[in-house]
Amino acid sequence: MSIDRPTSPASNRELVPKTTNPNLRPGTMNHPPKTILSAAAMLLLHLLLPLLLVGYVVVDAAGNDPKSRGINIMNESGRRVEIYWINPDNGSMVLQSTPDILNGASMSLNSFVGHYFEVRELPGKKTGVCGGEDQTCRVDHFTVKTTQDQVIMIKEGVSVEHTDSKTIATRSASALLDTCKSEAKSQLETGSQTPLSILESLGKCVEKGVALEIERANEEIAFQADVRKEMANLIENYTCADMTLNTTEAKRTEYWEGRKVDVMIDRPAAKIHVIENFLTQEECQAVEERAAPILHDATVADGSGGSKLSDSRKAKQAGIKVHWDKEAEGDLIASLSRRVYDYVNHVLPFDIKENGQEDLMSIQYFGRGPDDEKPDRYMPHCDGDCKVWTYGHDRYVLAIFPRLEDRRGFAIRMFTSSQ
C-alpha cells in the first residue's frame, strides 16, 4: 500500500511499517512397414502439435466477441506505411494508423474475423516519392483470419506475409516430423531393423525434438522477462523526470473510518491502496523527533537475514520501537501503529497481531535534489531475493508508506512487479 514515492527532494520523509503473517509458512504387428511409418507419423503429429502450441498459443478467455481478434502489424519493408480498413458495404477506406507506421515499428489492432485491410506505402519524407516502379506507391492487402495471435509482416517491397501462432507451430511440427520420418525411411530402406524398432526410433527422434522446442520456448520466455525488467528500470527514469505525468486512475474508491481510499490494484496476490490523511500532523512530529537521534544510512536486506548498503537507496533511516505499553496513555506512535494493524486486518483476512512484527521505519531524504545529476532517491529494488511469492513463505505480507510531508512535485511511487 502506498502514498507517493519521493524521488529526490532535499528533505522528504516516509514512515514504513512492514508486517508479516506469523500463521503462514509458507504385441506383434502385421502391417506393411510403410503403413506403420505413415500411421506412426500421423499419430506423432497429432501428439506433437499440441505440445508445440503450448509455447505459442494464447487463448482469449475474456468472454469477448467470438469473432474479435487482436492482430500485430510489424513493418519490415524499409518504408513508411499506412493501414486502412476497407468498408465492405461501400468500399470506403478508413485510416487505422495514426500516425503512420515507421520502418521497424509495429502496431497492435483489435479487429474481427473477415475484416479486410490495405497496406499502403507512403512517399519518402526527403525524396517525396515511393519505391515502386515509376516511383509509384505500392499496396498490398490482408484479411483477418479465424486463428488467434495473428501477425502481419510487411516485408520488403510492401509485401504482406500473414502468419499466426498456430501456423508457426504447425510449420515447426512439420519440419521436425519430416526430419524424423527421413531418418526412419533410411532405416526402413536398409532393412537392418524391424518395423517395431523403427517405430521406437521415430518416437525417440520426436521426443528429442519436442524437448529442444520446449527448451527454446523457455529460453525465449526468460529472455523476454529479462528485457521487460530492464525496460522497467529505464522507463522509471523518464517517468520520474516528467512532473506532468498523470497518476494511474483508481479502480474504485472506498472509505475507511472517514478516510478516502483509492484502490489502484486489487489482485489475489497484489493490492495497492492510496489512503488520504492516514496520520495526523502531531503523529508526524512525534515520528520525526523519535527518529532524529538514530538516523543512519538506509540499507536493504542482503538475502541472508542481514542488511547491506545499496546504491538503490540514497536516504537515511531509523527503526522506531513502538511502546505498546503506552498505547492506553495515548502514545502517538502507538496510536499510529495500531491504525496500521487495523487497516491491514480490514483489507486482509489474516488477523495479524503486533507481536513479532517489525518496528516502524522512518525514511528521510537529505542531500541532492531533482536538479542534481544523481539525485537521492529510492530505485526499484527487492528486500532480499526478487522471487515472486504469494502470501506466506515467511515473507512480507504488505508495507504501508505514509508520507510525512506533502511534496507532490517530487512524490512518485511505482510498482513494476505487482503480479
Short mmCIF file of C-alpha atoms in Angstrom, two decimals:
data_model
loop_
_atom_site.label_atom_id
_atom_site.label_comp_id
_atom_site.label_asym_id
_atom_site.label_seq_id
_atom_site.Cartn_x
_atom_site.Cartn_y
_atom_site.Cartn_z
CA MET A 1 0.00 0.00 0.00
CA SER A 2 1.41 3.34 -0.95
CA ILE A 3 1.14 7.06 -0.78
CA ASP A 4 3.57 8.54 -3.33
CA ARG A 5 7.28 7.90 -3.78
CA PRO A 6 9.77 10.69 -3.18
CA THR A 7 12.35 10.70 -5.93
CA SER A 8 14.77 13.35 -4.88
CA PRO A 9 13.62 16.21 -2.63
CA ALA A 10 16.22 17.73 -0.35
CA SER A 11 14.28 16.75 2.76
CA ASN A 12 11.38 14.30 2.45
CA ARG A 13 10.31 11.77 4.97
CA GLU A 14 8.47 8.45 4.87
CA LEU A 15 7.29 6.12 7.58
CA VAL A 16 7.40 2.45 6.56
CA PRO A 17 5.85 -0.16 8.82
CA LYS A 18 6.06 -3.70 7.40
CA THR A 19 4.07 -6.68 8.61
CA THR A 20 4.48 -10.41 8.18
CA ASN A 21 1.96 -13.16 8.71
CA PRO A 22 3.05 -15.43 11.61
CA ASN A 23 0.36 -18.02 10.85
CA LEU A 24 1.51 -18.90 7.30
CA ARG A 25 4.63 -20.96 6.14
CA PRO A 26 4.69 -20.64 3.68
CA GLY A 27 2.46 -57.12 -29.29
CA THR A 28 3.05 -58.19 -32.88
CA MET A 29 2.11 -56.01 -35.85
CA ASN A 30 1.35 -57.38 -39.30
CA HIS A 31 1.03 -54.10 -41.22
CA PRO A 32 3.45 -53.40 -44.06
CA PRO A 33 6.42 -51.30 -42.87
CA LYS A 34 5.38 -48.20 -44.83
CA THR A 35 1.91 -48.33 -43.32
CA ILE A 36 3.49 -48.49 -39.87
CA LEU A 37 5.63 -45.47 -40.62
CA SER A 38 2.75 -43.47 -42.07
CA ALA A 39 0.37 -44.27 -39.21
CA ALA A 40 3.04 -43.55 -36.63
CA ALA A 41 3.87 -40.28 -38.30
CA MET A 42 0.26 -39.14 -38.26
CA LEU A 43 -0.14 -40.16 -34.61
CA LEU A 44 3.03 -38.37 -33.59
CA LEU A 45 1.98 -35.26 -35.50
CA HIS A 46 -1.29 -35.14 -33.57
CA LEU A 47 0.63 -35.57 -30.32
CA LEU A 48 3.39 -33.16 -31.22
CA LEU A 49 1.33 -30.23 -32.45
CA PRO A 50 -0.44 -29.50 -29.15
CA LEU A 51 2.90 -29.63 -27.34
CA LEU A 52 4.41 -27.06 -29.63
CA LEU A 53 1.33 -24.90 -29.45
CA VAL A 54 1.83 -24.58 -25.71
CA GLY A 55 4.69 -22.19 -26.32
CA TYR A 56 2.85 -20.06 -28.87
CA VAL A 57 -0.94 -20.07 -28.45
CA VAL A 58 -2.74 -17.78 -26.04
CA VAL A 59 -6.49 -18.37 -25.98
CA ASP A 60 -8.74 -15.37 -25.36
CA ALA A 61 -10.75 -16.30 -22.29
CA ALA A 62 -12.04 -12.83 -21.53
CA GLY A 63 -15.52 -13.53 -22.84
CA ASN A 64 -15.21 -11.11 -25.76
CA ASP A 65 -16.99 -11.34 -29.10
CA PRO A 66 -16.01 -14.76 -30.54
CA LYS A 67 -15.10 -13.08 -33.82
CA SER A 68 -12.90 -10.47 -32.18
CA ARG A 69 -9.21 -10.84 -32.92
CA GLY A 70 -6.12 -8.95 -31.85
CA ILE A 71 -3.53 -8.58 -34.60
CA ASN A 72 0.01 -7.23 -34.54
CA ILE A 73 1.34 -5.45 -37.62
CA MET A 74 5.13 -5.29 -37.99
CA ASN A 75 6.72 -3.08 -40.63
CA GLU A 76 9.94 -4.53 -42.06
CA SER A 77 9.53 -3.05 -45.53
CA GLY A 78 12.12 -0.31 -45.22
CA ARG A 79 9.40 2.28 -45.95
CA ARG A 80 6.71 4.17 -44.08
CA VAL A 81 3.25 2.67 -44.49
CA GLU A 82 -0.37 3.35 -43.60
CA ILE A 83 -3.07 0.84 -42.74
CA TYR A 84 -6.66 1.23 -43.97
CA TRP A 85 -9.78 -0.80 -43.16
CA ILE A 86 -11.92 -1.30 -46.25
CA ASN A 87 -15.64 -0.98 -45.55
CA PRO A 88 -17.35 -3.98 -47.18
CA ASP A 89 -20.60 -2.05 -47.68
CA ASN A 90 -19.34 0.82 -49.80
CA GLY A 91 -15.62 0.18 -50.31
CA SER A 92 -14.59 3.32 -48.46
CA MET A 93 -11.23 3.25 -46.72
CA VAL A 94 -10.85 4.20 -43.07
CA LEU A 95 -7.37 5.09 -41.83
CA GLN A 96 -6.29 2.97 -38.84
CA SER A 97 -2.66 4.04 -38.38
CA THR A 98 -2.32 7.46 -36.83
CA PRO A 99 0.49 8.36 -37.11
CA ASP A 100 1.91 6.19 -39.90
CA ILE A 101 3.96 3.08 -39.14
CA LEU A 102 7.68 3.74 -39.50
CA ASN A 103 10.10 1.10 -40.73
CA GLY A 104 10.95 -1.19 -37.82
CA ALA A 105 7.89 -0.16 -35.84
CA SER A 106 4.82 -2.21 -35.00
CA MET A 107 1.15 -1.55 -34.40
CA SER A 108 -1.48 -3.51 -32.48
CA LEU A 109 -5.02 -3.55 -33.76
CA ASN A 110 -8.28 -5.01 -32.46
CA SER A 111 -10.40 -6.27 -35.34
CA PHE A 112 -12.82 -9.02 -36.34
CA VAL A 113 -12.67 -12.17 -38.45
CA GLY A 114 -13.18 -11.33 -42.12
CA HIS A 115 -12.18 -7.68 -41.94
CA TYR A 116 -10.19 -6.61 -44.99
CA PHE A 117 -7.27 -4.17 -44.80
CA GLU A 118 -4.99 -2.34 -47.20
CA VAL A 119 -1.32 -1.60 -46.56
CA ARG A 120 -0.22 1.47 -48.47
CA GLU A 121 3.34 2.75 -48.91
CA LEU A 122 3.98 6.42 -48.18
CA PRO A 123 6.42 8.66 -50.09
CA GLY A 124 9.82 9.25 -48.51
CA LYS A 125 9.98 12.43 -46.46
CA LYS A 126 13.15 13.64 -48.20
CA THR A 127 12.53 12.42 -51.75
CA GLY A 128 8.76 12.79 -51.84
CA VAL A 129 8.45 9.65 -53.96
CA CYS A 130 7.69 5.97 -53.34
CA GLY A 131 9.83 2.92 -54.06
CA GLY A 132 7.68 1.16 -56.67
CA GLU A 133 8.11 1.10 -60.43
CA ASP A 134 7.93 4.61 -61.84
CA GLN A 135 8.14 5.76 -58.22
CA THR A 136 4.58 4.62 -57.53
CA CYS A 137 3.39 3.80 -54.03
CA ARG A 138 2.97 0.07 -53.56
CA VAL A 139 -0.01 -1.55 -51.82
CA ASP A 140 -0.96 -4.98 -50.53
CA HIS A 141 -3.91 -6.42 -48.62
CA PHE A 142 -4.74 -8.90 -45.89
CA THR A 143 -7.85 -10.38 -44.30
CA VAL A 144 -8.23 -11.19 -40.60
CA LYS A 145 -8.36 -14.97 -40.15
CA THR A 146 -10.05 -17.10 -37.50
CA THR A 147 -6.82 -18.00 -35.71
CA GLN A 148 -5.57 -16.27 -32.58
CA ASP A 149 -2.41 -14.17 -32.20
CA GLN A 150 -2.15 -13.14 -35.84
CA VAL A 151 0.95 -11.31 -37.03
CA ILE A 152 1.05 -9.28 -40.24
CA MET A 153 4.62 -8.90 -41.50
CA ILE A 154 5.11 -6.14 -44.06
CA LYS A 155 8.19 -7.27 -45.96
CA GLU A 156 10.49 -5.56 -48.45
CA GLY A 157 8.54 -4.36 -51.46
CA VAL A 158 5.50 -3.75 -49.23
CA SER A 159 4.57 -7.41 -49.49
CA VAL A 160 2.32 -8.76 -46.73
CA GLU A 161 3.15 -12.05 -45.04
CA HIS A 162 0.29 -13.21 -42.84
CA THR A 163 1.07 -15.68 -40.07
CA ASP A 164 -0.18 -16.70 -36.61
CA SER A 165 0.84 -18.84 -33.67
CA LYS A 166 -0.92 -21.95 -35.00
CA THR A 167 0.78 -21.65 -38.37
CA ILE A 168 4.16 -21.17 -36.71
CA ALA A 169 3.60 -24.22 -34.50
CA THR A 170 2.34 -26.34 -37.42
CA ARG A 171 5.34 -25.38 -39.52
CA SER A 172 7.70 -26.22 -36.68
CA ALA A 173 5.96 -29.55 -36.03
CA SER A 174 6.01 -30.49 -39.71
CA ALA A 175 9.71 -29.68 -40.05
CA LEU A 176 10.53 -31.79 -37.00
CA LEU A 177 8.40 -34.68 -38.19
CA ASP A 178 9.91 -34.55 -41.70
CA THR A 179 13.38 -34.92 -40.20
CA CYS A 180 12.35 -37.91 -38.08
CA LYS A 181 10.47 -39.52 -40.98
CA SER A 182 13.55 -39.16 -43.18
CA GLU A 183 15.68 -40.97 -40.58
CA ALA A 184 13.07 -43.71 -40.22
CA LYS A 185 12.78 -44.09 -44.00
CA SER A 186 16.54 -44.59 -44.29
CA GLN A 187 16.39 -47.33 -41.64
CA LEU A 188 13.45 -48.93 -43.46
CA GLU A 189 15.26 -48.96 -46.80
CA THR A 190 18.36 -50.64 -45.37
CA GLY A 191 16.21 -53.39 -43.85
CA SER A 192 18.57 -53.63 -40.89
CA GLN A 193 15.84 -53.08 -38.26
CA THR A 194 12.39 -54.42 -37.55
CA PRO A 195 9.31 -52.24 -38.04
CA LEU A 196 8.85 -52.05 -34.26
CA SER A 197 12.39 -50.81 -33.65
CA ILE A 198 11.96 -48.26 -36.44
CA LEU A 199 8.79 -47.01 -34.74
CA GLU A 200 10.64 -46.74 -31.43
CA SER A 201 13.43 -44.77 -33.12
CA LEU A 202 10.86 -42.47 -34.66
CA GLY A 203 9.32 -41.84 -31.26
CA LYS A 204 12.69 -41.07 -29.68
CA CYS A 205 13.51 -38.68 -32.51
CA VAL A 206 10.27 -36.78 -31.99
CA GLU A 207 10.72 -36.78 -28.22
CA LYS A 208 14.17 -35.25 -28.58
CA GLY A 209 12.88 -32.64 -31.00
CA VAL A 210 9.99 -31.65 -28.73
CA ALA A 211 12.38 -31.29 -25.79
CA LEU A 212 14.54 -28.92 -27.84
CA GLU A 213 11.49 -26.89 -28.87
CA ILE A 214 10.36 -26.57 -25.26
CA GLU A 215 13.87 -25.55 -24.22
CA ARG A 216 13.92 -22.85 -26.90
CA ALA A 217 10.50 -21.61 -25.80
CA ASN A 218 11.63 -21.42 -22.17
CA GLU A 219 14.76 -19.53 -23.18
CA GLU A 220 12.65 -17.06 -25.16
CA ILE A 221 10.28 -16.56 -22.23
CA ALA A 222 13.19 -15.94 -19.87
CA PHE A 223 14.79 -13.52 -22.33
CA GLN A 224 11.61 -11.51 -22.77
CA ALA A 225 11.08 -11.41 -18.99
CA ASP A 226 14.59 -10.00 -18.52
CA VAL A 227 14.01 -7.41 -21.24
CA ARG A 228 10.78 -6.31 -19.56
CA LYS A 229 12.50 -5.88 -16.21
CA GLU A 230 15.37 -3.90 -17.72
CA MET A 231 12.90 -1.70 -19.59
CA ALA A 232 11.01 -1.04 -16.35
CA ASN A 233 14.18 0.29 -14.73
CA LEU A 234 14.91 2.57 -17.68
CA ILE A 235 11.35 3.81 -18.00
CA GLU A 236 11.33 4.84 -14.35
CA ASN A 237 13.98 7.48 -15.06
CA TYR A 238 11.76 9.04 -17.72
CA THR A 239 8.55 8.88 -15.70
CA CYS A 240 10.19 10.30 -12.58
CA ALA A 241 11.56 13.21 -14.62
CA ASP A 242 8.11 14.03 -16.03
CA MET A 243 6.34 16.03 -13.32
CA THR A 244 3.25 16.37 -15.53
CA LEU A 245 2.69 12.62 -15.71
CA ASN A 246 -0.79 11.66 -14.57
CA THR A 247 -1.27 9.27 -11.68
CA THR A 248 -2.84 5.92 -12.55
CA GLU A 249 -6.62 6.13 -12.18
CA ALA A 250 -8.15 4.23 -9.28
CA LYS A 251 -10.21 1.13 -9.98
CA ARG A 252 -12.63 2.21 -7.28
CA THR A 253 -12.88 4.49 -4.26
CA GLU A 254 -13.84 3.42 -0.76
CA TYR A 255 -13.95 5.00 2.70
CA TRP A 256 -12.45 3.66 5.92
CA GLU A 257 -13.03 5.42 9.21
CA GLY A 258 -13.75 8.65 7.35
CA ARG A 259 -10.64 8.41 5.18
CA LYS A 260 -10.82 8.24 1.39
CA VAL A 261 -9.19 5.10 -0.04
CA ASP A 262 -8.37 4.78 -3.76
CA VAL A 263 -7.95 1.14 -4.78
CA MET A 264 -5.33 1.13 -7.55
CA ILE A 265 -4.69 -2.62 -7.86
CA ASP A 266 -6.81 -5.40 -6.37
CA ARG A 267 -5.49 -8.83 -7.26
CA PRO A 268 -5.28 -12.04 -5.21
CA ALA A 269 -1.56 -11.54 -4.53
CA ALA A 270 -1.15 -7.79 -5.08
CA LYS A 271 -3.16 -4.94 -3.60
CA ILE A 272 -2.28 -1.25 -3.77
CA HIS A 273 -4.39 1.28 -1.87
CA VAL A 274 -3.87 5.03 -1.54
CA ILE A 275 -5.26 6.36 1.77
CA GLU A 276 -5.75 10.06 2.36
CA ASN A 277 -4.91 11.63 5.74
CA PHE A 278 -3.73 8.37 7.22
CA LEU A 279 -1.82 10.11 10.04
CA THR A 280 -2.03 13.43 11.83
CA GLN A 281 0.45 16.29 11.95
CA GLU A 282 1.10 15.52 15.62
CA GLU A 283 1.94 11.92 14.76
CA CYS A 284 4.31 13.15 12.05
CA GLN A 285 6.13 15.33 14.53
CA ALA A 286 6.37 12.52 17.08
CA VAL A 287 7.92 10.21 14.49
CA GLU A 288 10.47 12.83 13.40
CA GLU A 289 11.52 13.58 16.97
CA ARG A 290 11.92 9.89 17.82
CA ALA A 291 13.91 9.19 14.62
CA ALA A 292 16.22 12.22 14.66
CA PRO A 293 18.95 10.94 17.03
CA ILE A 294 19.21 7.47 15.47
CA LEU A 295 19.13 8.20 11.72
CA HIS A 296 21.72 6.29 9.65
CA ASP A 297 22.35 5.35 6.02
CA ALA A 298 19.47 3.31 4.63
CA THR A 299 20.10 -0.37 3.87
CA VAL A 300 18.40 -3.24 2.08
CA ALA A 301 18.09 -6.89 3.07
CA ASP A 302 21.02 -9.00 1.87
CA GLY A 303 19.01 -12.21 1.43
CA SER A 304 20.70 -14.00 4.35
CA GLY A 305 18.97 -12.34 7.27
CA GLY A 306 21.21 -9.28 7.40
CA SER A 307 21.33 -5.92 5.68
CA LYS A 308 23.68 -4.01 3.41
CA LEU A 309 24.16 -0.59 1.85
CA SER A 310 22.83 -0.22 -1.68
CA ASP A 311 23.01 2.38 -4.44
CA SER A 312 19.26 1.89 -4.88
CA ARG A 313 18.62 3.56 -1.53
CA LYS A 314 20.01 7.04 -1.09
CA ALA A 315 18.39 8.12 2.15
CA LYS A 316 18.58 7.99 5.93
CA GLN A 317 16.54 5.59 8.02
CA ALA A 318 15.75 4.87 11.65
CA GLY A 319 13.91 1.99 13.25
CA ILE A 320 11.38 3.28 15.80
CA LYS A 321 10.36 0.97 18.62
CA VAL A 322 6.64 1.04 19.38
CA HIS A 323 5.83 1.24 23.10
CA TRP A 324 2.61 -0.76 23.12
CA ASP A 325 2.50 -0.49 26.89
CA LYS A 326 1.84 3.24 26.47
CA GLU A 327 -1.00 2.83 23.95
CA ALA A 328 -3.65 3.33 26.61
CA GLU A 329 -1.92 6.55 27.64
CA GLY A 330 -2.36 7.98 24.14
CA ASP A 331 1.19 7.49 22.88
CA LEU A 332 1.12 8.94 19.36
CA ILE A 333 3.41 6.38 17.77
CA ALA A 334 1.49 3.51 19.35
CA SER A 335 -1.78 5.03 18.10
CA LEU A 336 -0.39 5.33 14.58
CA SER A 337 0.92 1.77 14.68
CA ARG A 338 -2.46 0.47 15.87
CA ARG A 339 -4.10 2.21 12.93
CA VAL A 340 -1.70 0.36 10.64
CA TYR A 341 -2.78 -3.03 12.01
CA ASP A 342 -6.44 -2.05 11.99
CA TYR A 343 -6.29 -1.24 8.29
CA VAL A 344 -4.25 -4.32 7.47
CA ASN A 345 -6.84 -6.54 9.13
CA HIS A 346 -9.62 -4.55 7.48
CA VAL A 347 -8.43 -5.42 3.97
CA LEU A 348 -6.78 -8.82 4.58
CA PRO A 349 -8.21 -11.96 6.26
CA PHE A 350 -5.15 -12.70 8.41
CA ASP A 351 -5.93 -11.09 11.80
CA ILE A 352 -2.30 -10.02 12.14
CA LYS A 353 -1.13 -9.11 15.64
CA GLU A 354 1.61 -6.67 16.57
CA ASN A 355 3.66 -9.32 18.41
CA GLY A 356 6.74 -10.31 16.42
CA GLN A 357 6.31 -7.65 13.75
CA GLU A 358 8.91 -5.13 12.65
CA ASP A 359 9.13 -1.70 14.24
CA LEU A 360 8.22 1.42 12.32
CA MET A 361 10.88 2.57 9.87
CA SER A 362 11.36 6.29 9.29
CA ILE A 363 13.00 7.13 5.94
CA GLN A 364 14.25 10.66 5.37
CA TYR A 365 16.00 12.37 2.48
CA PHE A 366 18.78 14.92 2.92
CA GLY A 367 21.05 15.98 0.07
CA ARG A 368 20.89 16.00 -3.68
CA GLY A 369 17.64 17.22 -5.21
CA PRO A 370 15.88 16.76 -8.57
CA ASP A 371 18.18 19.20 -10.37
CA ASP A 372 21.32 17.26 -9.46
CA GLU A 373 22.86 14.79 -11.89
CA LYS A 374 22.34 11.90 -9.46
CA PRO A 375 19.50 12.83 -7.10
CA ASP A 376 18.97 10.97 -3.85
CA ARG A 377 16.08 8.54 -4.25
CA TYR A 378 14.89 5.00 -3.91
CA MET A 379 15.45 2.99 -7.07
CA PRO A 380 13.46 -0.18 -7.88
CA HIS A 381 14.81 -2.93 -5.64
CA CYS A 382 13.85 -6.03 -3.69
CA ASP A 383 14.40 -6.57 0.02
CA GLY A 384 16.35 -9.82 -0.33
CA ASP A 385 15.70 -12.00 -3.38
CA CYS A 386 13.31 -10.88 -6.11
CA LYS A 387 11.46 -14.18 -6.40
CA VAL A 388 7.70 -13.72 -6.69
CA TRP A 389 5.80 -15.21 -3.76
CA THR A 390 2.14 -15.37 -2.87
CA TYR A 391 1.17 -14.77 0.74
CA GLY A 392 3.13 -16.83 3.24
CA HIS A 393 6.61 -18.29 2.85
CA ASP A 394 7.74 -16.13 5.81
CA ARG A 395 7.80 -13.10 3.52
CA TYR A 396 6.38 -9.62 3.99
CA VAL A 397 2.62 -9.52 3.60
CA LEU A 398 2.49 -5.79 2.99
CA ALA A 399 4.01 -2.41 3.74
CA ILE A 400 2.28 0.91 4.41
CA PHE A 401 4.09 4.08 3.30
CA PRO A 402 2.66 7.20 4.97
CA ARG A 403 4.19 10.41 3.65
CA LEU A 404 5.03 12.84 6.42
CA GLU A 405 5.32 15.86 4.14
CA ASP A 406 3.17 16.71 1.15
CA ARG A 407 5.60 17.49 -1.67
CA ARG A 408 3.70 16.11 -4.60
CA GLY A 409 6.01 17.79 -7.09
CA PHE A 410 8.66 15.27 -6.08
CA ALA A 411 6.49 12.34 -4.99
CA ILE A 412 6.13 9.35 -7.26
CA ARG A 413 5.80 5.72 -6.31
CA MET A 414 5.92 2.86 -8.79
CA PHE A 415 5.25 -0.86 -8.56
CA THR A 416 6.95 -2.50 -11.53
CA SER A 417 6.34 -6.13 -10.45
CA SER A 418 2.84 -6.08 -8.96
CA GLN A 419 1.68 -9.56 -10.03
#
